[in-house]
Amino acid sequence: MKIAKIPATNQQFPIGKIVCLARNYAEHAKELGNETPAGPVLFMKPATSVIGDGDTVRIPAYSQECHYEVELAVLIGKTACAVPVDSAMEHVAGYGVAIDMTLRDVQNQLKAKGLPWDIAKGFDTSCPLSGFVAAEQVPDPHNLNLKLSVNGEVRQNGCSADMINRIPQIIAHISGIFTLEPGDIILTGTPAGVGQVRSGDVMDASIETVGGMTVYIQ
Ligand code: MG
């Protein structure tokens, strides 16, 4: 079982489902040639996809093009079923740094055929995740710098202010479809600058006030 930890408060949550937003930053949607969607586009990763700081992403043999996407992760601390926007933030326990590892070649082939993306997004090691900080430590989650470097070179440098759907709207929307439980995690989408990593590369991902992690590629 994979565990999400908030070290400062000694809280631990067994990780449940990981609900992810696609195309939640306009500049990123554009760089992949996608239109900005009318509403949130959702997919999920299984809890088994999670690895931690200092761990290694293992690119599956069925892909030749693995991409990084740094994202603000929201940890749910209280059950949320069809909650309104106004009270949505009461269900957040903390924030962390995630990398939504994506097999872009596989995803593009599946998209072209109208098939689900699961094997491009949810494979083992596809969700590097840092420790979490308590929600109270992050007064404004919509004004945070997100950064990802590969081998010391900055590739993504964005701001959570540029999210199209903001966290209260995201929680309200998701919780109307899938009940969110303590230990569930939401990945809120990635800013522009995504790209390929190869075996031997080292990624450093960080989010202002939230934390950071180093992840290796094999
Ligand atoms: Mg993503």
Short mmCIF file of C-alpha atoms and ligand atoms in Angstrom, two decimals:
data_model
loop_
_atom_site.label_atom_id
_atom_site.label_comp_id
_atom_site.label_asym_id
_atom_site.label_seq_id
_atom_site.Cartn_x
_atom_site.Cartn_y
_atom_site.Cartn_z
CA MET A 1 0.00 0.00 0.00
CA LYS A 2 1.22 3.49 -0.88
CA ILE A 3 1.06 6.17 1.82
CA ALA A 4 0.75 9.97 1.53
CA LYS A 5 2.47 11.70 4.45
CA ILE A 6 2.27 15.16 5.98
CA PRO A 7 5.50 15.05 8.02
CA ALA A 8 4.86 18.33 9.90
CA THR A 9 1.65 16.99 11.45
CA ASN A 10 2.56 13.27 11.49
CA GLN A 11 -0.56 12.53 9.43
CA GLN A 12 -0.57 9.54 7.09
CA PHE A 13 -3.15 8.58 4.49
CA PRO A 14 -3.26 5.33 2.52
CA ILE A 15 -3.44 6.56 -1.09
CA GLY A 16 -6.72 5.80 -2.84
CA LYS A 17 -7.53 6.96 -6.32
CA ILE A 18 -5.55 9.63 -8.12
CA VAL A 19 -7.81 11.82 -10.26
CA CYS A 20 -5.95 13.92 -12.82
CA LEU A 21 -6.86 16.91 -14.95
CA ALA A 22 -5.72 17.10 -18.55
CA ARG A 23 -5.30 20.44 -20.37
CA ASN A 24 -5.83 22.61 -17.29
CA TYR A 25 -3.27 25.21 -18.41
CA ALA A 26 -4.01 26.91 -21.74
CA GLU A 27 -0.35 27.20 -22.85
CA HIS A 28 0.19 23.48 -22.29
CA ALA A 29 -2.99 22.51 -24.19
CA LYS A 30 -1.69 24.66 -27.05
CA GLU A 31 1.82 23.13 -27.10
CA LEU A 32 0.31 19.66 -27.65
CA GLY A 33 -2.05 20.96 -30.35
CA ASN A 34 -5.16 20.49 -28.19
CA GLU A 35 -8.03 22.93 -27.87
CA THR A 36 -8.73 24.44 -24.45
CA PRO A 37 -11.56 22.22 -23.20
CA ALA A 38 -14.99 23.58 -22.27
CA GLY A 39 -14.95 21.73 -18.91
CA PRO A 40 -12.48 19.66 -16.87
CA VAL A 41 -11.00 16.63 -18.70
CA LEU A 42 -10.38 13.83 -16.19
CA PHE A 43 -8.44 10.58 -16.11
CA MET A 44 -7.11 8.43 -13.27
CA LYS A 45 -3.90 6.78 -12.19
CA PRO A 46 -3.91 3.77 -9.83
CA ALA A 47 -2.29 4.09 -6.39
CA THR A 48 0.25 1.49 -7.54
CA SER A 49 1.75 4.11 -9.90
CA VAL A 50 3.15 6.15 -6.99
CA ILE A 51 6.86 6.41 -6.21
CA GLY A 52 8.65 8.86 -3.93
CA ASP A 53 11.54 11.30 -3.69
CA GLY A 54 14.78 9.61 -4.78
CA ASP A 55 12.98 6.79 -6.62
CA THR A 56 13.27 5.77 -10.28
CA VAL A 57 10.77 5.94 -13.14
CA ARG A 58 11.02 2.79 -15.25
CA ILE A 59 9.94 3.51 -18.83
CA PRO A 60 7.92 0.52 -20.10
CA ALA A 61 9.29 -1.38 -23.10
CA TYR A 62 6.17 -0.52 -25.14
CA SER A 63 7.10 3.20 -25.29
CA GLN A 64 9.87 5.20 -26.98
CA GLU A 65 8.72 8.61 -25.71
CA CYS A 66 8.22 9.26 -22.00
CA HIS A 67 7.35 12.84 -20.95
CA TYR A 68 7.40 14.67 -17.60
CA GLU A 69 4.56 16.97 -16.43
CA VAL A 70 5.07 18.74 -13.08
CA GLU A 71 1.77 19.28 -11.25
CA LEU A 72 0.42 20.58 -7.94
CA ALA A 73 -1.06 17.60 -6.05
CA VAL A 74 -4.02 18.09 -3.73
CA LEU A 75 -4.45 15.57 -0.90
CA ILE A 76 -8.04 14.97 0.23
CA GLY A 77 -8.48 14.69 4.01
CA LYS A 78 -12.27 14.50 4.37
CA THR A 79 -14.91 12.62 2.35
CA ALA A 80 -16.39 14.82 -0.38
CA CYS A 81 -19.54 13.72 -2.20
CA ALA A 82 -21.16 16.29 -4.49
CA VAL A 83 -19.79 19.20 -2.46
CA PRO A 84 -20.47 22.81 -3.50
CA VAL A 85 -17.64 25.11 -4.62
CA ASP A 86 -18.02 27.24 -1.46
CA SER A 87 -17.12 24.45 0.96
CA ALA A 88 -14.83 22.42 -1.34
CA MET A 89 -11.56 23.61 0.22
CA GLU A 90 -12.57 22.21 3.66
CA HIS A 91 -11.81 18.77 2.22
CA VAL A 92 -8.16 19.50 1.45
CA ALA A 93 -5.60 18.07 3.90
CA GLY A 94 -2.46 19.19 2.11
CA TYR A 95 -0.47 19.94 -1.03
CA GLY A 96 2.43 18.13 -2.69
CA VAL A 97 4.52 17.96 -5.84
CA ALA A 98 3.67 15.34 -8.47
CA ILE A 99 5.07 14.44 -11.86
CA ASP A 100 2.48 13.01 -14.24
CA MET A 101 4.78 10.73 -16.27
CA THR A 102 3.19 10.16 -19.66
CA LEU A 103 4.04 7.83 -22.53
CA ARG A 104 3.32 10.44 -25.21
CA ASP A 105 3.72 8.12 -28.20
CA VAL A 106 1.35 5.55 -26.69
CA GLN A 107 -1.12 8.26 -25.62
CA ASN A 108 -1.15 9.77 -29.14
CA GLN A 109 -1.79 6.36 -30.72
CA LEU A 110 -4.64 5.69 -28.27
CA LYS A 111 -6.13 9.17 -28.78
CA ALA A 112 -6.08 8.70 -32.56
CA LYS A 113 -8.09 5.50 -32.15
CA GLY A 114 -10.45 6.99 -29.55
CA LEU A 115 -9.21 4.49 -26.94
CA PRO A 116 -8.59 5.09 -23.19
CA TRP A 117 -5.17 6.43 -22.09
CA ASP A 118 -4.67 4.22 -19.03
CA ILE A 119 -1.55 2.37 -20.16
CA ALA A 120 0.07 5.68 -21.19
CA LYS A 121 -0.64 7.34 -17.83
CA GLY A 122 -1.01 4.74 -15.08
CA PHE A 123 1.87 2.30 -15.46
CA ASP A 124 4.02 1.40 -12.42
CA THR A 125 6.28 4.36 -11.42
CA SER A 126 4.23 6.87 -13.49
CA CYS A 127 3.37 9.04 -10.47
CA PRO A 128 6.38 10.42 -8.58
CA LEU A 129 4.95 12.19 -5.52
CA SER A 130 6.64 14.26 -2.80
CA GLY A 131 5.66 14.47 0.85
CA PHE A 132 2.79 16.87 1.57
CA VAL A 133 2.55 20.12 3.49
CA ALA A 134 -0.60 20.84 5.50
CA ALA A 135 -3.21 22.96 3.71
CA GLU A 136 -2.87 25.68 6.40
CA GLN A 137 0.77 26.15 5.32
CA VAL A 138 -0.32 27.19 1.81
CA PRO A 139 -2.51 30.28 2.12
CA ASP A 140 -2.93 30.70 -1.66
CA PRO A 141 -2.48 27.52 -3.74
CA HIS A 142 -3.33 29.55 -6.85
CA ASN A 143 -0.17 31.64 -6.75
CA LEU A 144 2.67 29.10 -6.63
CA ASN A 145 5.69 28.74 -8.90
CA LEU A 146 6.02 25.21 -10.37
CA LYS A 147 9.40 24.20 -11.73
CA LEU A 148 10.91 21.10 -13.32
CA SER A 149 14.52 20.64 -14.39
CA VAL A 150 16.10 17.80 -16.33
CA ASN A 151 19.83 17.25 -15.67
CA GLY A 152 19.97 20.70 -14.07
CA GLU A 153 18.33 22.54 -17.01
CA VAL A 154 14.97 24.23 -16.32
CA ARG A 155 12.27 22.89 -18.66
CA GLN A 156 9.03 23.92 -16.94
CA ASN A 157 8.62 27.17 -15.01
CA GLY A 158 4.97 28.07 -14.54
CA CYS A 159 2.49 29.44 -12.04
CA SER A 160 -0.60 27.81 -10.56
CA ALA A 161 -2.38 31.15 -11.16
CA ASP A 162 -2.69 29.99 -14.77
CA MET A 163 -4.93 26.99 -14.01
CA ILE A 164 -8.11 27.12 -16.08
CA ASN A 165 -10.22 25.22 -13.50
CA ARG A 166 -9.26 26.22 -9.94
CA ILE A 167 -9.11 23.84 -6.98
CA PRO A 168 -12.57 24.54 -5.46
CA GLN A 169 -14.22 24.10 -8.87
CA ILE A 170 -12.16 20.97 -9.51
CA ILE A 171 -13.17 19.36 -6.18
CA ALA A 172 -16.83 20.29 -6.68
CA HIS A 173 -16.80 18.85 -10.19
CA ILE A 174 -14.95 15.62 -9.39
CA SER A 175 -16.93 14.95 -6.20
CA GLY A 176 -20.14 15.08 -8.24
CA ILE A 177 -18.87 12.09 -10.24
CA PHE A 178 -16.52 10.17 -7.96
CA THR A 179 -16.86 10.46 -4.16
CA LEU A 180 -13.49 11.70 -2.90
CA GLU A 181 -12.22 9.97 0.23
CA PRO A 182 -9.35 10.70 2.64
CA GLY A 183 -6.13 9.66 0.87
CA ASP A 184 -7.43 10.41 -2.62
CA ILE A 185 -5.21 12.77 -4.60
CA ILE A 186 -5.96 15.24 -7.37
CA LEU A 187 -3.32 16.22 -9.93
CA THR A 188 -4.28 19.68 -11.15
CA GLY A 189 -2.62 19.74 -14.59
CA THR A 190 0.72 20.93 -15.93
CA PRO A 191 2.01 24.24 -17.26
CA ALA A 192 3.80 24.47 -20.63
CA GLY A 193 7.26 23.04 -21.30
CA VAL A 194 6.61 19.31 -21.20
CA GLY A 195 9.17 17.12 -22.95
CA GLN A 196 10.95 13.83 -23.18
CA VAL A 197 13.24 12.15 -20.67
CA ARG A 198 15.54 9.23 -21.37
CA SER A 199 17.29 6.55 -19.36
CA GLY A 200 19.98 8.15 -17.17
CA ASP A 201 18.25 11.53 -16.87
CA VAL A 202 17.59 13.14 -13.48
CA MET A 203 14.51 15.29 -12.82
CA ASP A 204 14.19 17.88 -10.07
CA ALA A 205 10.61 19.06 -9.47
CA SER A 206 9.63 21.77 -7.02
CA ILE A 207 6.69 23.93 -6.07
CA GLU A 208 7.10 27.11 -4.04
CA THR A 209 6.06 26.71 -0.36
CA VAL A 210 5.12 23.06 -1.02
CA GLY A 211 8.39 21.18 -1.53
CA GLY A 212 10.43 19.30 -4.06
CA MET A 213 11.88 15.96 -5.09
CA THR A 214 14.53 14.33 -7.25
CA VAL A 215 13.55 11.43 -9.50
CA TYR A 216 15.70 9.25 -11.75
CA ILE A 217 14.86 7.75 -15.15
CA GLN A 218 15.63 4.22 -16.20
MG MG B 1 -0.80 15.91 -16.61
#
